[in-house]
Structures are given as C-alpha cells and as structure tokens.
PDB file of C-alpha atoms in Angstrom:
ATOM      1  CA  UNK B   1     307.610 344.491  86.279  1.00 34.00           C
ATOM      2  CA  UNK B   2     310.173 343.037  88.376  1.00 39.00           C
ATOM      3  CA  UNK B   3     311.302 346.103  89.807  1.00 42.00           C
ATOM      4  CA  UNK B   4     307.864 347.187  90.595  1.00 43.00           C
ATOM      5  CA  UNK B   5     307.523 343.931  92.346  1.00 51.00           C
ATOM      6  CA  UNK B   6     310.490 344.395  94.429  1.00 49.00           C
ATOM      7  CA  UNK B   7     309.264 347.938  95.422  1.00 56.00           C
ATOM      8  CA  UNK B   8     305.959 346.614  96.449  1.00 60.00           C
ATOM      9  CA  UNK B   9     307.483 344.030  98.444  1.00 64.00           C
ATOM     10  CA  UNK B  10     309.771 346.811 100.315  1.00 68.00           C
ATOM     11  CA  UNK B  11     306.961 348.931 101.025  1.00 71.00           C
ATOM     12  CA  UNK B  12     305.106 346.231 102.680  1.00 81.00           C
ATOM     13  CA  UNK B  13     307.904 345.236 104.799  1.00 83.00           C
ATOM     14  CA  UNK B  14     308.396 348.781 105.862  1.00 87.00           C
ATOM     15  CA  UNK B  15     304.766 348.892 106.686  1.00 92.00           C
ATOM     16  CA  UNK B  16     305.105 345.648 108.753  1.00 92.00           C
ATOM     17  CA  UNK B  17     307.967 347.234 110.456  1.00 93.00           C
ATOM     18  CA  UNK B  18     306.351 350.369 111.559  1.00 93.00           C
ATOM     19  CA  UNK B  19     303.325 347.958 112.698  1.00 94.00           C
ATOM     20  CA  UNK B  20     305.391 346.169 115.132  1.00 94.00           C
ATOM     21  CA  UNK B  21     307.077 349.593 116.463  1.00 94.00           C
ATOM     22  CA  UNK B  22     303.681 350.932 116.765  1.00 93.00           C
ATOM     23  CA  UNK B  23     302.358 347.828 118.568  1.00 93.00           C
ATOM     24  CA  UNK B  24     305.321 347.869 121.007  1.00 94.00           C
ATOM     25  CA  UNK B  25     304.635 351.390 121.979  1.00 90.00           C
ATOM     26  CA  UNK B  26     301.192 350.021 123.363  1.00 87.00           C
ATOM     27  CA  UNK B  27     303.032 347.516 125.629  1.00 88.00           C
ATOM     28  CA  UNK B  28     305.220 346.965 128.339  1.00 85.00           C
ATOM     29  CA  UNK B  29     306.840 344.065 126.393  1.00 89.00           C
ATOM     30  CA  UNK B  30     305.402 341.633 124.416  1.00 94.00           C
ATOM     31  CA  UNK B  31     306.725 338.185 122.721  1.00 94.00           C
ATOM     32  CA  UNK B  32     306.659 337.128 118.837  1.00 94.00           C
ATOM     33  CA  UNK B  33     303.533 335.240 119.382  1.00 94.00           C
ATOM     34  CA  UNK B  34     301.575 338.250 120.986  1.00 94.00           C
ATOM     35  CA  UNK B  35     302.765 340.360 118.361  1.00 94.00           C
ATOM     36  CA  UNK B  36     301.882 338.010 115.526  1.00 94.00           C
ATOM     37  CA  UNK B  37     298.591 337.378 116.738  1.00 94.00           C
ATOM     38  CA  UNK B  38     297.952 341.151 117.399  1.00 93.00           C
ATOM     39  CA  UNK B  39     299.124 342.121 113.991  1.00 93.00           C
ATOM     40  CA  UNK B  40     297.694 339.201 112.239  1.00 93.00           C
ATOM     41  CA  UNK B  41     301.254 338.312 110.771  1.00 93.00           C
ATOM     42  CA  UNK B  42     303.428 335.201 110.607  1.00 93.00           C
ATOM     43  CA  UNK B  43     305.528 334.702 113.511  1.00 93.00           C
ATOM     44  CA  UNK B  44     308.378 334.267 111.326  1.00 93.00           C
ATOM     45  CA  UNK B  45     307.649 337.790 109.822  1.00 94.00           C
ATOM     46  CA  UNK B  46     307.569 339.239 113.418  1.00 93.00           C
ATOM     47  CA  UNK B  47     310.875 337.610 114.306  1.00 94.00           C
ATOM     48  CA  UNK B  48     312.707 338.673 111.308  1.00 94.00           C
ATOM     49  CA  UNK B  49     311.931 342.255 111.807  1.00 95.00           C
ATOM     50  CA  UNK B  50     312.437 342.104 115.756  1.00 95.00           C
ATOM     51  CA  UNK B  51     315.905 340.707 115.046  1.00 95.00           C
ATOM     52  CA  UNK B  52     317.004 343.596 112.724  1.00 94.00           C
ATOM     53  CA  UNK B  53     315.707 346.088 115.170  1.00 95.00           C
ATOM     54  CA  UNK B  54     317.636 344.506 118.153  1.00 95.00           C
ATOM     55  CA  UNK B  55     320.451 344.383 115.984  1.00 95.00           C
ATOM     56  CA  UNK B  56     320.338 348.155 115.550  1.00 95.00           C
ATOM     57  CA  UNK B  57     319.376 348.897 119.093  1.00 95.00           C
ATOM     58  CA  UNK B  58     315.937 349.910 118.438  1.00 95.00           C
ATOM     59  CA  UNK B  59     314.436 347.067 120.596  1.00 95.00           C
ATOM     60  CA  UNK B  60     315.594 345.267 123.569  1.00 96.00           C
ATOM     61  CA  UNK B  61     314.816 341.437 124.618  1.00 94.00           C
ATOM     62  CA  UNK B  62     314.577 340.167 128.012  1.00 92.00           C
ATOM     63  CA  UNK B  63     312.932 337.109 128.954  1.00 90.00           C
ATOM     64  CA  UNK B  64     311.631 336.409 126.056  1.00 89.00           C
ATOM     65  CA  UNK B  65     309.921 339.779 125.992  1.00 94.00           C
ATOM     66  CA  UNK B  66     310.658 342.653 123.341  1.00 95.00           C
ATOM     67  CA  UNK B  67     310.490 346.284 124.145  1.00 95.00           C
ATOM     68  CA  UNK B  68     311.417 349.545 122.391  1.00 95.00           C
ATOM     69  CA  UNK B  69     314.963 350.608 123.087  1.00 95.00           C
ATOM     70  CA  UNK B  70     317.004 353.650 124.075  1.00 94.00           C
ATOM     71  CA  UNK B  71     318.061 354.053 120.439  1.00 95.00           C
ATOM     72  CA  UNK B  72     314.626 355.855 119.851  1.00 93.00           C
ATOM     73  CA  UNK B  73     315.374 358.252 122.661  1.00 92.00           C
ATOM     74  CA  UNK B  74     318.570 359.035 120.974  1.00 94.00           C
ATOM     75  CA  UNK B  75     316.893 359.804 117.609  1.00 93.00           C
ATOM     76  CA  UNK B  76     314.046 361.792 119.361  1.00 92.00           C
ATOM     77  CA  UNK B  77     316.665 364.102 121.364  1.00 93.00           C
ATOM     78  CA  UNK B  78     318.842 364.735 117.886  1.00 94.00           C
ATOM     79  CA  UNK B  79     315.282 365.649 116.243  1.00 93.00           C
ATOM     80  CA  UNK B  80     314.525 368.044 118.901  1.00 94.00           C
ATOM     81  CA  UNK B  81     317.918 369.693 118.892  1.00 93.00           C
ATOM     82  CA  UNK B  82     317.267 370.238 115.438  1.00 93.00           C
ATOM     83  CA  UNK B  83     314.763 373.165 115.902  1.00 94.00           C
ATOM     84  CA  UNK B  84     316.244 376.267 116.737  1.00 96.00           C
ATOM     85  CA  UNK B  85     313.341 377.286 118.407  1.00 97.00           C
ATOM     86  CA  UNK B  86     313.617 374.584 121.015  1.00 97.00           C
ATOM     87  CA  UNK B  87     316.974 376.475 122.138  1.00 97.00           C
ATOM     88  CA  UNK B  88     315.573 379.852 121.847  1.00 97.00           C
ATOM     89  CA  UNK B  89     312.681 378.922 123.900  1.00 97.00           C
ATOM     90  CA  UNK B  90     313.760 376.609 126.595  1.00 97.00           C
ATOM     91  CA  UNK B  91     314.778 378.923 129.247  1.00 97.00           C
ATOM     92  CA  UNK B  92     311.927 381.316 128.357  1.00 97.00           C
ATOM     93  CA  UNK B  93     309.445 378.561 129.013  1.00 97.00           C
ATOM     94  CA  UNK B  94     310.884 377.715 132.238  1.00 96.00           C
ATOM     95  CA  UNK B  95     310.654 381.312 133.573  1.00 97.00           C
ATOM     96  CA  UNK B  96     306.946 381.575 132.263  1.00 97.00           C
ATOM     97  CA  UNK B  97     306.246 378.315 134.303  1.00 95.00           C
ATOM     98  CA  UNK B  98     307.766 379.962 137.456  1.00 95.00           C
ATOM     99  CA  UNK B  99     306.316 383.264 137.000  1.00 95.00           C
ATOM    100  CA  UNK B 100     302.647 382.162 136.731  1.00 95.00           C
ATOM    101  CA  UNK B 101     302.772 378.512 138.632  1.00 94.00           C
ATOM    102  CA  UNK B 102     301.083 376.907 135.812  1.00 94.00           C
ATOM    103  CA  UNK B 103     302.376 374.774 133.232  1.00 93.00           C
ATOM    104  CA  UNK B 104     304.137 376.364 130.233  1.00 95.00           C
ATOM    105  CA  UNK B 105     304.955 374.240 126.972  1.00 95.00           C
ATOM    106  CA  UNK B 106     306.612 374.628 123.837  1.00 97.00           C
ATOM    107  CA  UNK B 107     304.489 373.110 120.634  1.00 97.00           C
ATOM    108  CA  UNK B 108     305.665 372.417 117.240  1.00 97.00           C
ATOM    109  CA  UNK B 109     303.969 371.572 114.155  1.00 97.00           C
ATOM    110  CA  UNK B 110     304.287 368.928 111.537  1.00 96.00           C
ATOM    111  CA  UNK B 111     302.413 367.555 108.937  1.00 95.00           C
ATOM    112  CA  UNK B 112     299.295 369.223 110.318  1.00 96.00           C
ATOM    113  CA  UNK B 113     299.628 368.040 113.899  1.00 97.00           C
ATOM    114  CA  UNK B 114     301.315 369.381 116.916  1.00 97.00           C
ATOM    115  CA  UNK B 115     303.731 368.148 119.205  1.00 96.00           C
ATOM    116  CA  UNK B 116     304.643 368.880 122.748  1.00 95.00           C
ATOM    117  CA  UNK B 117     308.817 369.186 122.592  1.00 95.00           C
ATOM    118  CA  UNK B 118     309.209 370.852 125.934  1.00 95.00           C
ATOM    119  CA  UNK B 119     307.580 371.839 129.148  1.00 93.00           C
ATOM    120  CA  UNK B 120     307.472 372.626 132.656  1.00 90.00           C
ATOM    121  CA  UNK B 121     304.568 371.739 134.704  1.00 82.00           C
ATOM    122  CA  UNK B 122     304.202 373.561 137.993  1.00 74.00           C
ATOM    123  CA  UNK B 123     300.949 372.238 138.904  1.00 65.00           C
ATOM    124  CA  UNK B 124     298.988 368.676 139.196  1.00 59.00           C
ATOM    125  CA  UNK B 125     297.044 369.303 135.682  1.00 55.00           C
ATOM    126  CA  UNK B 126     300.034 367.596 134.039  1.00 58.00           C
ATOM    127  CA  UNK B 127     302.332 364.643 134.161  1.00 60.00           C
ATOM    128  CA  UNK B 128     305.594 365.777 132.458  1.00 56.00           C
ATOM    129  CA  UNK B 129     306.878 362.792 131.155  1.00 60.00           C
ATOM    130  CA  UNK B 130     303.899 361.466 129.608  1.00 60.00           C
ATOM    131  CA  UNK B 131     303.053 364.770 127.862  1.00 81.00           C
ATOM    132  CA  UNK B 132     306.532 365.591 125.898  1.00 87.00           C
ATOM    133  CA  UNK B 133     306.268 363.955 122.645  1.00 89.00           C
ATOM    134  CA  UNK B 134     302.463 363.838 122.630  1.00 89.00           C
ATOM    135  CA  UNK B 135     300.691 364.556 119.347  1.00 93.00           C
ATOM    136  CA  UNK B 136     297.684 366.721 119.425  1.00 94.00           C
ATOM    137  CA  UNK B 137     295.124 367.998 116.801  1.00 97.00           C
ATOM    138  CA  UNK B 138     295.769 371.571 116.270  1.00 98.00           C
ATOM    139  CA  UNK B 139     292.123 372.773 116.076  1.00 97.00           C
ATOM    140  CA  UNK B 140     291.435 371.513 119.580  1.00 96.00           C
ATOM    141  CA  UNK B 141     294.432 373.036 121.222  1.00 94.00           C
ATOM    142  CA  UNK B 142     295.269 376.692 121.951  1.00 97.00           C
ATOM    143  CA  UNK B 143     298.805 376.086 120.660  1.00 97.00           C
ATOM    144  CA  UNK B 144     297.372 374.417 117.498  1.00 97.00           C
ATOM    145  CA  UNK B 145     294.663 377.559 117.202  1.00 98.00           C
ATOM    146  CA  UNK B 146     297.644 379.854 117.294  1.00 98.00           C
ATOM    147  CA  UNK B 147     299.549 378.298 114.657  1.00 98.00           C
ATOM    148  CA  UNK B 148     296.485 377.496 112.405  1.00 98.00           C
ATOM    149  CA  UNK B 149     295.713 381.336 112.643  1.00 98.00           C
ATOM    150  CA  UNK B 150     298.683 382.294 111.118  1.00 98.00           C
ATOM    151  CA  UNK B 151     299.243 379.686 108.536  1.00 97.00           C
ATOM    152  CA  UNK B 152     297.876 380.587 104.685  1.00 97.00           C
ATOM    153  CA  UNK B 153     294.368 379.694 104.121  1.00 96.00           C
ATOM    154  CA  UNK B 154     294.978 377.197 101.767  1.00 97.00           C
ATOM    155  CA  UNK B 155     297.266 375.372 104.103  1.00 97.00           C
ATOM    156  CA  UNK B 156     294.632 375.452 106.842  1.00 98.00           C
ATOM    157  CA  UNK B 157     292.078 373.867 104.234  1.00 97.00           C
ATOM    158  CA  UNK B 158     294.570 371.179 103.671  1.00 98.00           C
ATOM    159  CA  UNK B 159     295.101 370.161 107.229  1.00 98.00           C
ATOM    160  CA  UNK B 160     291.402 370.459 107.922  1.00 97.00           C
ATOM    161  CA  UNK B 161     290.871 368.162 105.014  1.00 97.00           C
ATOM    162  CA  UNK B 162     293.372 365.792 106.089  1.00 97.00           C
ATOM    163  CA  UNK B 163     292.852 365.219 109.877  1.00 97.00           C
ATOM    164  CA  UNK B 164     289.210 366.684 110.078  1.00 97.00           C
ATOM    165  CA  UNK B 165     287.777 368.326 113.357  1.00 98.00           C
ATOM    166  CA  UNK B 166     287.242 365.323 115.667  1.00 97.00           C
ATOM    167  CA  UNK B 167     285.846 365.877 118.991  1.00 97.00           C
ATOM    168  CA  UNK B 168     288.046 365.701 121.993  1.00 95.00           C
ATOM    169  CA  UNK B 169     285.679 366.668 124.386  1.00 95.00           C
ATOM    170  CA  UNK B 170     282.102 368.224 124.200  1.00 97.00           C
ATOM    171  CA  UNK B 171     283.505 371.572 123.818  1.00 97.00           C
ATOM    172  CA  UNK B 172     285.930 370.875 120.858  1.00 97.00           C
ATOM    173  CA  UNK B 173     285.255 373.016 117.666  1.00 97.00           C
ATOM    174  CA  UNK B 174     284.012 370.541 115.044  1.00 97.00           C
ATOM    175  CA  UNK B 175     282.679 372.945 112.279  1.00 97.00           C
ATOM    176  CA  UNK B 176     284.901 374.471 109.711  1.00 97.00           C
ATOM    177  CA  UNK B 177     283.365 377.780 109.461  1.00 97.00           C
ATOM    178  CA  UNK B 178     283.318 378.516 113.407  1.00 98.00           C
ATOM    179  CA  UNK B 179     286.972 377.050 113.595  1.00 98.00           C
ATOM    180  CA  UNK B 180     287.747 379.931 110.644  1.00 98.00           C
ATOM    181  CA  UNK B 181     285.915 382.390 112.580  1.00 98.00           C
ATOM    182  CA  UNK B 182     287.807 381.702 115.864  1.00 97.00           C
ATOM    183  CA  UNK B 183     290.996 381.828 113.918  1.00 98.00           C
ATOM    184  CA  UNK B 184     290.244 385.275 112.725  1.00 98.00           C
ATOM    185  CA  UNK B 185     289.745 386.431 116.302  1.00 97.00           C
ATOM    186  CA  UNK B 186     292.921 384.854 117.437  1.00 97.00           C
ATOM    187  CA  UNK B 187     294.830 387.025 114.823  1.00 97.00           C
ATOM    188  CA  UNK B 188     292.960 390.170 116.092  1.00 96.00           C
ATOM    189  CA  UNK B 189     293.548 389.189 119.936  1.00 95.00           C
ATOM    190  CA  UNK B 190     297.296 388.009 119.628  1.00 95.00           C
ATOM    191  CA  UNK B 191     296.626 384.752 121.355  1.00 97.00           C
ATOM    192  CA  UNK B 192     294.490 381.742 121.387  1.00 98.00           C
ATOM    193  CA  UNK B 193     292.064 380.291 123.948  1.00 97.00           C
ATOM    194  CA  UNK B 194     291.301 376.656 125.182  1.00 95.00           C
ATOM    195  CA  UNK B 195     288.436 376.170 127.163  1.00 95.00           C
ATOM    196  CA  UNK B 196     288.293 372.439 128.034  1.00 95.00           C
ATOM    197  CA  UNK B 197     288.495 371.787 124.406  1.00 96.00           C
ATOM    198  CA  UNK B 198     290.894 368.901 124.433  1.00 93.00           C
ATOM    199  CA  UNK B 199     290.768 368.051 128.056  1.00 91.00           C
ATOM    200  CA  UNK B 200     288.010 368.328 130.403  1.00 93.00           C
ATOM    201  CA  UNK B 201     289.114 370.629 133.153  1.00 92.00           C
ATOM    202  CA  UNK B 202     291.860 372.417 131.497  1.00 93.00           C
ATOM    203  CA  UNK B 203     292.127 375.874 130.262  1.00 95.00           C
ATOM    204  CA  UNK B 204     295.133 377.269 128.312  1.00 96.00           C
ATOM    205  CA  UNK B 205     296.390 380.120 126.227  1.00 98.00           C
ATOM    206  CA  UNK B 206     298.842 380.122 123.519  1.00 98.00           C
ATOM    207  CA  UNK B 207     300.584 382.539 121.105  1.00 98.00           C
ATOM    208  CA  UNK B 208     302.624 381.724 117.958  1.00 98.00           C
ATOM    209  CA  UNK B 209     306.248 382.046 117.615  1.00 98.00           C
ATOM    210  CA  UNK B 210     306.621 383.830 114.029  1.00 97.00           C
ATOM    211  CA  UNK B 211     309.764 384.049 111.944  1.00 95.00           C
ATOM    212  CA  UNK B 212     309.934 385.198 108.466  1.00 93.00           C
ATOM    213  CA  UNK B 213     306.109 385.607 108.722  1.00 93.00           C
ATOM    214  CA  UNK B 214     305.465 382.182 109.435  1.00 96.00           C
ATOM    215  CA  UNK B 215     304.706 380.344 112.669  1.00 97.00           C
ATOM    216  CA  UNK B 216     307.340 377.623 113.698  1.00 97.00           C
ATOM    217  CA  UNK B 217     305.951 376.935 116.962  1.00 98.00           C
ATOM    218  CA  UNK B 218     303.632 378.526 119.839  1.00 98.00           C
ATOM    219  CA  UNK B 219     304.043 378.477 123.649  1.00 98.00           C
ATOM    220  CA  UNK B 220     301.161 377.912 126.054  1.00 97.00           C
ATOM    221  CA  UNK B 221     300.211 378.186 129.485  1.00 96.00           C
ATOM    222  CA  UNK B 222     297.846 375.794 130.901  1.00 94.00           C
ATOM    223  CA  UNK B 223     296.178 374.986 134.246  1.00 93.00           C
ATOM    224  CA  UNK B 224     293.012 373.877 136.040  1.00 92.00           C
ATOM    225  CA  UNK B 225     290.112 375.617 134.858  1.00 94.00           C
ATOM    226  CA  UNK B 226     289.405 377.094 138.066  1.00 94.00           C
ATOM    227  CA  UNK B 227     292.539 378.949 138.044  1.00 94.00           C
ATOM    228  CA  UNK B 228     293.272 379.738 134.561  1.00 95.00           C
ATOM    229  CA  UNK B 229     290.055 381.646 134.319  1.00 95.00           C
ATOM    230  CA  UNK B 230     289.125 384.196 131.598  1.00 94.00           C
ATOM    231  CA  UNK B 231     289.653 387.254 134.099  1.00 96.00           C
ATOM    232  CA  UNK B 232     293.221 385.863 135.140  1.00 97.00           C
ATOM    233  CA  UNK B 233     293.944 385.533 131.415  1.00 96.00           C
ATOM    234  CA  UNK B 234     292.787 389.102 130.685  1.00 95.00           C
ATOM    235  CA  UNK B 235     294.444 390.573 133.772  1.00 95.00           C
ATOM    236  CA  UNK B 236     297.769 388.851 133.820  1.00 97.00           C
ATOM    237  CA  UNK B 237     298.641 385.646 131.801  1.00 97.00           C
ATOM    238  CA  UNK B 238     298.130 387.033 128.306  1.00 97.00           C
ATOM    239  CA  UNK B 239     300.628 389.788 128.778  1.00 97.00           C
ATOM    240  CA  UNK B 240     303.266 387.411 130.448  1.00 98.00           C
ATOM    241  CA  UNK B 241     302.794 385.061 127.470  1.00 98.00           C
ATOM    242  CA  UNK B 242     303.015 387.837 124.794  1.00 98.00           C
ATOM    243  CA  UNK B 243     306.306 389.006 126.441  1.00 98.00           C
ATOM    244  CA  UNK B 244     307.647 385.552 126.518  1.00 98.00           C
ATOM    245  CA  UNK B 245     306.808 385.116 122.896  1.00 98.00           C
ATOM    246  CA  UNK B 246     308.381 388.530 122.184  1.00 97.00           C
ATOM    247  CA  UNK B 247     311.620 387.598 123.885  1.00 97.00           C
ATOM    248  CA  UNK B 248     311.969 383.966 122.174  1.00 98.00           C
ATOM    249  CA  UNK B 249     311.400 385.901 118.771  1.00 97.00           C
ATOM    250  CA  UNK B 250     314.214 388.203 119.376  1.00 96.00           C
ATOM    251  CA  UNK B 251     316.668 385.556 120.263  1.00 96.00           C
ATOM    252  CA  UNK B 252     315.487 383.601 117.010  1.00 95.00           C
ATOM    253  CA  UNK B 253     316.503 386.665 115.011  1.00 92.00           C
ATOM    254  CA  UNK B 254     319.700 387.806 117.129  1.00 89.00           C
ATOM    255  CA  UNK B 255     320.764 384.483 118.610  1.00 76.00           C
TER     256      UNK B 255
END
C-alpha cells in the first residue's frame, strides 16, 4: 500500500509539473501567484516545481516572472535530429518551395497527431516560426490524410476513436465514413488535398513518405486558395510534389 501511495503522489507531482509547463507556454512570463491562481494550486507547490525547472534550465526567472528556457529548444532540436526523414527531406523541401513559390512542409506523426518539423514559407499565408512545432489533427490536414491513407485500418480507427474528428472549419470532414471514402481516393490518386479544411483561405496537397511499407512523414505544398487551385494542382503541383517525395524515399533507402 505504501508503495502505491508513493507512486500516486509521484504521478500527481508529474502532472502538476507538466501543467505548469503548459501554462507557461501560453504566457510571455508569469509569477508564482499568477500560475497558482490559474492552476488552482498552492503557491508553495508551484514555487517548488519552478525552482526545480530553473535548476535544470527549463525555466528562466527575471523580475519575478518565469518563462520557459532554451533547454526546451535543445531538447526539441535533439528530437528532430533523431528523425532520419528530416535529414533526407530538408534540402528537397527547400527546393520544392523555391520551385513552386509556395510553402512546403515536412510533417511527421506521433500518437495519432501530426507535427510540422520543417518548412519553408515562400508566401504570406504562413508565419514560419509559429508553424514549426505545431500539432495538427490528421483528418483535417492534407499531410495527415496522406498519412492516414497508408496506415492499417485498425490504426486509423484507433486514431479516430482517440482524437475524434473535430471541425477546424466548416469544410472539415467530421464523419467517419466520409473520411474513410476520401482516404481510399487518396491512395488511388497518390496525394491528399485540403480545401480550407483546417484554415480558411488555404489550399494544400500532400503525399506520404513511405519506408518499409509504412508512412513515416508527409510533404505538403500549401498556399492561398486563389493560387493553389485544383487546376494548378493537376497541371503542375502534384507532379512536382510526387517527384520530391520519390527523391526523399530514395535518399532514405540509399543514404
């Protein structure tokens, strides 16, 4: 019983730590009292965790305010560098953005969500720094749909059960059967499309990067809806995208 109590207290402490980190993410700096009030925690508890985070350089204190520290950046860079597809795709994504004069992105998936881990924005539709590291729902994103289309059916069902199909705009697919039908079309076509499904005014196409029969990432071309039209996709962008993905897959295989 004593060990279970200790484990329970430890888990609760971990949850508190993560809650403080997430709260700090949403601020430009916060004091102990502000954090305690937002999280409904004792100030002594918040202070104890902040001291530990500061000791390990995960937070910085200035003028009585705490903010997240660059140690998180170090960890993030380390995590991204562990993805072979990042190294294989980086230069090709740069070239794709230059060729199309649109934004080109590399998205990977983890725990049923997608994340932008690299990209180049050659238009006004994106702010580069605010997009890298952003999580997205797979069903509402062209890269996400490209990935889902090549995952096993039971894994797709598990992702839908876990995350649901929340609407990001009025164009988001929120019905399971409709999504599954579209994923079948994606497999046949070779790329997925996003017509203002996660952001109004934005169109995108994406194709999966597949190794050993499994999608490890997807590459996306995205831009304003009046530029990334269905006609332009069919006449030009889809071919450029598929060529880029082929190059990335070859580099993953042959280094």
